Short mmCIF file of C-alpha atoms and ligand atoms in Angstrom, two decimals:
data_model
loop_
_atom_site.label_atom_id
_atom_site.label_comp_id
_atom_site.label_asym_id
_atom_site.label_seq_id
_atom_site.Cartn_x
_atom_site.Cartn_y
_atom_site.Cartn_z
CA UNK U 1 19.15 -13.28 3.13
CA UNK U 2 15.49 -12.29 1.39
CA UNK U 3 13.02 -10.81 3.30
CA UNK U 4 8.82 -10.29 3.04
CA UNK U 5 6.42 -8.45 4.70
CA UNK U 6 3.03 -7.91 3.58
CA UNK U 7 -0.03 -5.85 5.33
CA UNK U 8 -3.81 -5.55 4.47
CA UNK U 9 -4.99 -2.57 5.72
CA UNK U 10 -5.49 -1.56 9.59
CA UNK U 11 -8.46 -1.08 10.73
CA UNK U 12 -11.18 -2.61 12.72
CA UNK U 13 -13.35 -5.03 10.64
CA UNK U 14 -15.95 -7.47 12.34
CA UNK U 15 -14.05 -10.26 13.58
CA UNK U 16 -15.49 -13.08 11.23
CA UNK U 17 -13.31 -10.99 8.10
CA UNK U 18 -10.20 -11.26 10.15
CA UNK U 19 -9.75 -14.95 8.99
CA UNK U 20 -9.90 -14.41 5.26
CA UNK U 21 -8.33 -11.27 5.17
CA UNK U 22 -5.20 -13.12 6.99
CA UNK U 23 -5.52 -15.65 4.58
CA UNK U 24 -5.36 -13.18 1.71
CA UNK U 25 -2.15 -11.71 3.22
CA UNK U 26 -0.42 -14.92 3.39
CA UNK U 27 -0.85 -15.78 0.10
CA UNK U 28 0.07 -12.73 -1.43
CA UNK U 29 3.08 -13.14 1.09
CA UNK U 30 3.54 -16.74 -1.09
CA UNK U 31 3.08 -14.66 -4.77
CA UNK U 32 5.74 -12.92 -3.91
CA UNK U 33 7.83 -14.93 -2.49
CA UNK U 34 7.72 -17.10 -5.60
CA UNK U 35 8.77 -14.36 -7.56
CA UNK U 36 11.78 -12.87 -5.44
CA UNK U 37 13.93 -14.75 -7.23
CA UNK U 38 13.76 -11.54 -9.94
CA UNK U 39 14.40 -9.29 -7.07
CA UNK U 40 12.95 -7.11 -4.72
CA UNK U 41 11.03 -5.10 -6.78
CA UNK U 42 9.24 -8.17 -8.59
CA UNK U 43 8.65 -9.70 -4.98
CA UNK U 44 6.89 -6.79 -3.62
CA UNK U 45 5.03 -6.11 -7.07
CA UNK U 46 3.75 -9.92 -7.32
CA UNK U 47 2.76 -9.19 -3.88
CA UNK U 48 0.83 -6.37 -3.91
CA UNK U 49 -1.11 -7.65 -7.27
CA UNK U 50 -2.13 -10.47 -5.95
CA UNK U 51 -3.97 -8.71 -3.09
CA UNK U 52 -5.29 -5.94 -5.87
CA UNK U 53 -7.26 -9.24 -6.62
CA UNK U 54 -9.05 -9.75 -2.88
CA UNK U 55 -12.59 -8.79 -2.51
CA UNK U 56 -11.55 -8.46 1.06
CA UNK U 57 -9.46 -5.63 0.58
CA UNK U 58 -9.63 -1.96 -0.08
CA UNK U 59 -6.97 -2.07 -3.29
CA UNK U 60 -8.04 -3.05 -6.89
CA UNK U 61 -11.53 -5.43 -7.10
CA UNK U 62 -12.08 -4.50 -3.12
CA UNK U 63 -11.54 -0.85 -3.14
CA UNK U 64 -13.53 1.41 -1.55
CA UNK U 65 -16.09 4.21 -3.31
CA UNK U 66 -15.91 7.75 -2.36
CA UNK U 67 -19.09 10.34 -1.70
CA UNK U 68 -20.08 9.73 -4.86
CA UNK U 69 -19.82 6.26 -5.11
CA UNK U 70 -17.10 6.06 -7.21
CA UNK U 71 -13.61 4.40 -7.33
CA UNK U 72 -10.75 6.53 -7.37
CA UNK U 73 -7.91 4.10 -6.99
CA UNK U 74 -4.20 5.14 -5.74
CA UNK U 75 -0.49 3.19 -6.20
CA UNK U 76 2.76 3.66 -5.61
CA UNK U 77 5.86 1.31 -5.97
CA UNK U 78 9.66 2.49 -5.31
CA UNK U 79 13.08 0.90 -5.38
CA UNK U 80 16.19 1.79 -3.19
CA UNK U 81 19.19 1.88 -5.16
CA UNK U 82 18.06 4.37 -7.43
CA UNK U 83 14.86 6.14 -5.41
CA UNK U 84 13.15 5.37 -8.43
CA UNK U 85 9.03 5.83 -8.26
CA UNK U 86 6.41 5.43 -9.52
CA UNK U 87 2.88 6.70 -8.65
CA UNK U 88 -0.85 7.21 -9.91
CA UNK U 89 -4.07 8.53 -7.61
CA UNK U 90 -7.47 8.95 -8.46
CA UNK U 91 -7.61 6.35 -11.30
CA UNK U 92 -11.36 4.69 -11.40
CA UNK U 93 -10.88 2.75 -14.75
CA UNK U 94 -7.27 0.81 -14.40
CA UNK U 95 -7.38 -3.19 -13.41
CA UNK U 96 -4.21 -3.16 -11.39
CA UNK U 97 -3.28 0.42 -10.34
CA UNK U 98 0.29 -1.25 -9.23
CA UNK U 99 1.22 -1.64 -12.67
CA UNK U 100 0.25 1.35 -13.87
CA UNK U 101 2.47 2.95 -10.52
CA UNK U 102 4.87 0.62 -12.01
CA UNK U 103 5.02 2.20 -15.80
CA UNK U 104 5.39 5.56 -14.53
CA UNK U 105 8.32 4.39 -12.28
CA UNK U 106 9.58 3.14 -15.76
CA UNK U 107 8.85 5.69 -17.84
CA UNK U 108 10.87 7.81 -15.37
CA UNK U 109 9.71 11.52 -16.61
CA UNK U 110 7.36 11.54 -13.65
CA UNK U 111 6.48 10.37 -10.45
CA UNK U 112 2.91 10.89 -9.69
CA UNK U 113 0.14 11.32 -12.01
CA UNK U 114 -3.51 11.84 -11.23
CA UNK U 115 -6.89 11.17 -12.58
CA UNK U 116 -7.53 11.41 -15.97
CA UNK U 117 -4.46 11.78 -17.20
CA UNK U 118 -2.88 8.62 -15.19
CA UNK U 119 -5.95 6.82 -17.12
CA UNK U 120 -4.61 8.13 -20.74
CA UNK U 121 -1.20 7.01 -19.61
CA UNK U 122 -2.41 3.33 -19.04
CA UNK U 123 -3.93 3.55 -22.36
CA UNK U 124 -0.80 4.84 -23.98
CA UNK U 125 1.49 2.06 -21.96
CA UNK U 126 -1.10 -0.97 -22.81
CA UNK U 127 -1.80 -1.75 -19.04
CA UNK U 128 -5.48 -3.44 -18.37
CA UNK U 129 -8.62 -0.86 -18.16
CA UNK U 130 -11.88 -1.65 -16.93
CA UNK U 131 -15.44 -0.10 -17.09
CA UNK U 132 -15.63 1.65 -13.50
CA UNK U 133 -18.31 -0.12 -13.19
CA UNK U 134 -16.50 -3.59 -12.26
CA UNK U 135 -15.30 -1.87 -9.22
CA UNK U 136 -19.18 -0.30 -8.10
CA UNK U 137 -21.01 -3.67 -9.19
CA UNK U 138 -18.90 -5.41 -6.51
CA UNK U 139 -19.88 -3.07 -3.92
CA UNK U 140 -23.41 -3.65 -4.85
CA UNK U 141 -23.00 -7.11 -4.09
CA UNK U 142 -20.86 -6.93 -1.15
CA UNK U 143 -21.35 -3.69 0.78
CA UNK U 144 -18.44 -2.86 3.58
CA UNK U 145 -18.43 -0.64 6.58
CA UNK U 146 -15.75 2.42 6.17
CA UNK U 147 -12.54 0.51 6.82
CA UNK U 148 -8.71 1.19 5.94
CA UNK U 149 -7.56 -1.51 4.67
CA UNK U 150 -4.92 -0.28 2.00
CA UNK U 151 -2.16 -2.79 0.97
CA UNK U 152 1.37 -3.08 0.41
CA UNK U 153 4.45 -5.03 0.51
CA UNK U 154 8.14 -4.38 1.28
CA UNK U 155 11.37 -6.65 0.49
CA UNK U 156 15.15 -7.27 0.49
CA UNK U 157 16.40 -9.44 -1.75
CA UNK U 158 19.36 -11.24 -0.98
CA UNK U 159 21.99 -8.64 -2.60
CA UNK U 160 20.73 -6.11 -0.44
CA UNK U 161 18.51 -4.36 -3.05
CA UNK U 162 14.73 -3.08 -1.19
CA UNK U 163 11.45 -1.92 -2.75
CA UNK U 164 8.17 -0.89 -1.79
CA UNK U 165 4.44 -1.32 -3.19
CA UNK U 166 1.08 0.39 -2.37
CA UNK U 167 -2.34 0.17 -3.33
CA UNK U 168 -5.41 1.51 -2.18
CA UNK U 169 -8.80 2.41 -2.69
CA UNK U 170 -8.40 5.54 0.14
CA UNK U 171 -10.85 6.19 2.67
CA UNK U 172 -14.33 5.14 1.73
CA UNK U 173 -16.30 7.95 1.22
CA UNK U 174 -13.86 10.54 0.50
CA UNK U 175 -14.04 13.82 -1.22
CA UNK U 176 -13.83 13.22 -5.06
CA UNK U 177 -10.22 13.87 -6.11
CA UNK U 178 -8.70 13.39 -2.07
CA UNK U 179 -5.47 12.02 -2.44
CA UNK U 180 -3.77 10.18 1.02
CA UNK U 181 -0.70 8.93 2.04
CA UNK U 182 -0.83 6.04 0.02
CA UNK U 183 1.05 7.46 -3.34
CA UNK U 184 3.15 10.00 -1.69
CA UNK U 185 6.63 9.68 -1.45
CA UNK U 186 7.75 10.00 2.20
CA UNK U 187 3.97 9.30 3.60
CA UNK U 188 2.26 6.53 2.77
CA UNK U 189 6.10 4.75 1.57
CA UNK U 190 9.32 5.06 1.17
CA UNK U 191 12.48 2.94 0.08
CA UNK U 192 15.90 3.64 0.87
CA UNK U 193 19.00 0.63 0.03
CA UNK U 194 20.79 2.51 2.67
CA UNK U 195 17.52 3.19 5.35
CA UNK U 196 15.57 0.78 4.98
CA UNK U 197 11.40 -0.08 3.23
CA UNK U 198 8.42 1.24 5.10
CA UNK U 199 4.98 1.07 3.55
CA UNK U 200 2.25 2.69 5.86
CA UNK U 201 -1.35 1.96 6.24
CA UNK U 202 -4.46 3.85 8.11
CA UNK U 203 -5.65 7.57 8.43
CA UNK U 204 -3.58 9.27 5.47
CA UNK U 205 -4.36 12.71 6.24
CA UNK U 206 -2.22 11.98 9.69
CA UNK U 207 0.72 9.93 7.72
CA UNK U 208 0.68 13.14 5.33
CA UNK U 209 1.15 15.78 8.06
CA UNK U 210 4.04 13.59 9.71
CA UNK U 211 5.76 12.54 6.63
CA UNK U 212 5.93 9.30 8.30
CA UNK U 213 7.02 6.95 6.31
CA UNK U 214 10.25 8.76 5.53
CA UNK U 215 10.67 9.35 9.36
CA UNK U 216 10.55 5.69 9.96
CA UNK U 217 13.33 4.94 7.29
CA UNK U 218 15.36 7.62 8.81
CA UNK U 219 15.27 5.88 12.04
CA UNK U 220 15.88 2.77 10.45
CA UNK U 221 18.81 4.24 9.01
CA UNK U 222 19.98 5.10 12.58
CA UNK U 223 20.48 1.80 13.96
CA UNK U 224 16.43 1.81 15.09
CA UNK U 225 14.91 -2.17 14.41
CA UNK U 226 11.83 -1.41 12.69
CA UNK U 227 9.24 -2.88 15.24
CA UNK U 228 10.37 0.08 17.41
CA UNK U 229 10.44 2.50 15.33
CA UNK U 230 7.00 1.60 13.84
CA UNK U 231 5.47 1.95 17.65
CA UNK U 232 7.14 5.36 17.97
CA UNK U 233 5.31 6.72 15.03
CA UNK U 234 2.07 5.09 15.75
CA UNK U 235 2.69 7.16 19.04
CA UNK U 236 3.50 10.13 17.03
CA UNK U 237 0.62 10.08 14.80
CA UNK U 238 -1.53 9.45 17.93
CA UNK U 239 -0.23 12.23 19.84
CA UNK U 240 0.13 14.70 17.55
CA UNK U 241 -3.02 14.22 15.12
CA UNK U 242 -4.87 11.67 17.05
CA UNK U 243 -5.60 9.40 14.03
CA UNK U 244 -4.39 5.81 13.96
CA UNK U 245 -3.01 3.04 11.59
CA UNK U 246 -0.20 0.60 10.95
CA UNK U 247 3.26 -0.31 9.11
CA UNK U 248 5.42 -2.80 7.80
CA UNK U 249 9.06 -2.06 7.59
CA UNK U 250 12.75 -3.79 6.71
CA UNK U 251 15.92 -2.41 7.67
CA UNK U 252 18.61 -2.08 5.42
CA UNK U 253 20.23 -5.50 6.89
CA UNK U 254 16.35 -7.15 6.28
CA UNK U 255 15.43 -7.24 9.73
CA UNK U 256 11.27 -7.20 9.21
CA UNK U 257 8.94 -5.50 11.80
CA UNK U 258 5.22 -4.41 11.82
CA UNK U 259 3.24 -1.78 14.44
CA UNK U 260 -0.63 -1.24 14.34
CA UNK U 261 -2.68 0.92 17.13
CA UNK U 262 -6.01 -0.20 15.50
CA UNK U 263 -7.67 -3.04 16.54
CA UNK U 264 -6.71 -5.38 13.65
CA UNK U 265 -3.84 -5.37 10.62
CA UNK U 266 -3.47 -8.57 8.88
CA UNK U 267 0.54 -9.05 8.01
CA UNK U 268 2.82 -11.83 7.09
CA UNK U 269 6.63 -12.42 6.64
CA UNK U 270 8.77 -14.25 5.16
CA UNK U 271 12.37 -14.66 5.98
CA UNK U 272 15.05 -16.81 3.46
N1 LIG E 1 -3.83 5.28 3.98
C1 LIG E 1 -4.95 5.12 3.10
C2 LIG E 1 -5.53 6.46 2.76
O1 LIG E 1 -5.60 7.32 3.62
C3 LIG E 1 -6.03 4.29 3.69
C4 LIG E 1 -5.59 3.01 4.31
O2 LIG E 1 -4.44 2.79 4.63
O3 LIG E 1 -6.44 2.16 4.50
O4 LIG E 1 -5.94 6.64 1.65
#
């Protein structure tokens, strides 16, 4: 059995966004579907590219500027058999920052780089660079409220094999160079064949302190079905930071589940 789940961001945007920005989960949820047939890692990849795409959401053509009304764009992807990853934060010139998370997951001498040098790195692996200016001009044309709305994507493919994907423009207006949840391992996602695939989603400085995406794959791991164990650390990260969000999750058996304490997280599954 294969399983999907894809989020797009919590948050709280006006209600006349919730709509499209469902609609842009669900057919990202379709991309990668189509492609699970290459496994989980192409599934959540596919995925997570496709919503890189949406002007709706804070990830690739939607992402958020920080104070200085720049893009500084963050990715991670990671597979379970392995715990191979792949990272980048803080890029402002790279198309897709999921492939570029993806050819330093490939590369495999690193798993997070940052800034400037994650840029020369997509120019040494070939992957697409744009003029930070295509991210700015479409803020110019569509300005947003501050909202999370991150994306990601995790999957089980049918032998069993799980993966992760993140992208994210951050929090909008953010301290030049702030990195959040989203690319580190253990906080903003984690993949374990024998735990289970959590992406997470909302106030990264709280999923940082708690480590919680690792903490809900441990509980996975412990018999927990992923629903529950995604409320418990939305109650954690409320209680002990006070900041809110969301996650998707699989167990290790691809049982799917999704939590949010903010007023709206567009998600999708697929089951097959
Ligand atoms: N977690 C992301 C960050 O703090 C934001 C989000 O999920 O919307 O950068």
């Amino acid at each position: 059995m294969a399983t999907l789940v894809v989020h797009g961001g919590s948050g709280a945007p006006p209600e006349a966004e919730w709509q499209p920005r469902q609609a842009a989960v669900e057919g990202a949820r379709e991309a990668g579907w189509a492609a699970m047939g290459g496994g989980a890692l192409e599934a959540v990849l596919a995925a997570v590219r496709r919503l890189e795409d949406e002007p709706w959401l804070n990830a690739g053509f939607g992402a958020v500027l920080n104070q200085d009304q720049q893009p500084e764009l963050d990715a991670a992807v990671m597979e379970g058999g392995q715990l191979r990853a792949g990272a980048v934060g803080a890029v402002k010139d790279v198309r897709h920052p999921v492939d570029l998370a993806r050819a330093v997951m490939e590369d495999g001498r690193h798993v997070l780089i940052v800034g400037a040098g994650a840029s020369a790195f997509a120019r040494e692996k070939n992957i697409e660079t744009v003029d930070p200016e295509f991210f700015i001009a479409e803020h110019r044309l569509h300005p947003r409220a501050p909202e999370q709305d991150t994306v990601g994507a995790v999957a089980r493919d049918d032998s069993g094999r799980l993966a992760v994907a993140v992208s994210t423009g951050g929090m909008s207006g953010k301290w030049p160079g702030r990195l959040g949840d989203s690319p580190v391992p253990g906080a903003g996602f984690y993949a374990d064949d024998r735990l289970g695939a959590v992406c997470s989603t909302g106030h990264g400085e709280g999923f940082l302190r708690l480590v919680l995406a690792y903490r809900v794959a441990e509980q996975m791991g412990l018999g927990g079905a992923p629903g529950q164990v995604a409320d418990w650390a939305l109650e954690e990260l409320k209680q002990r930071t006070g900041l809110e969000g969301g996650f998707i999750a699989i167990d290790s058996g691809g049982r799917p589940g999704a939590a949010f304490n903010t007023r709206f997280m567009a998600w999708a599954y697929r089951v097959g």
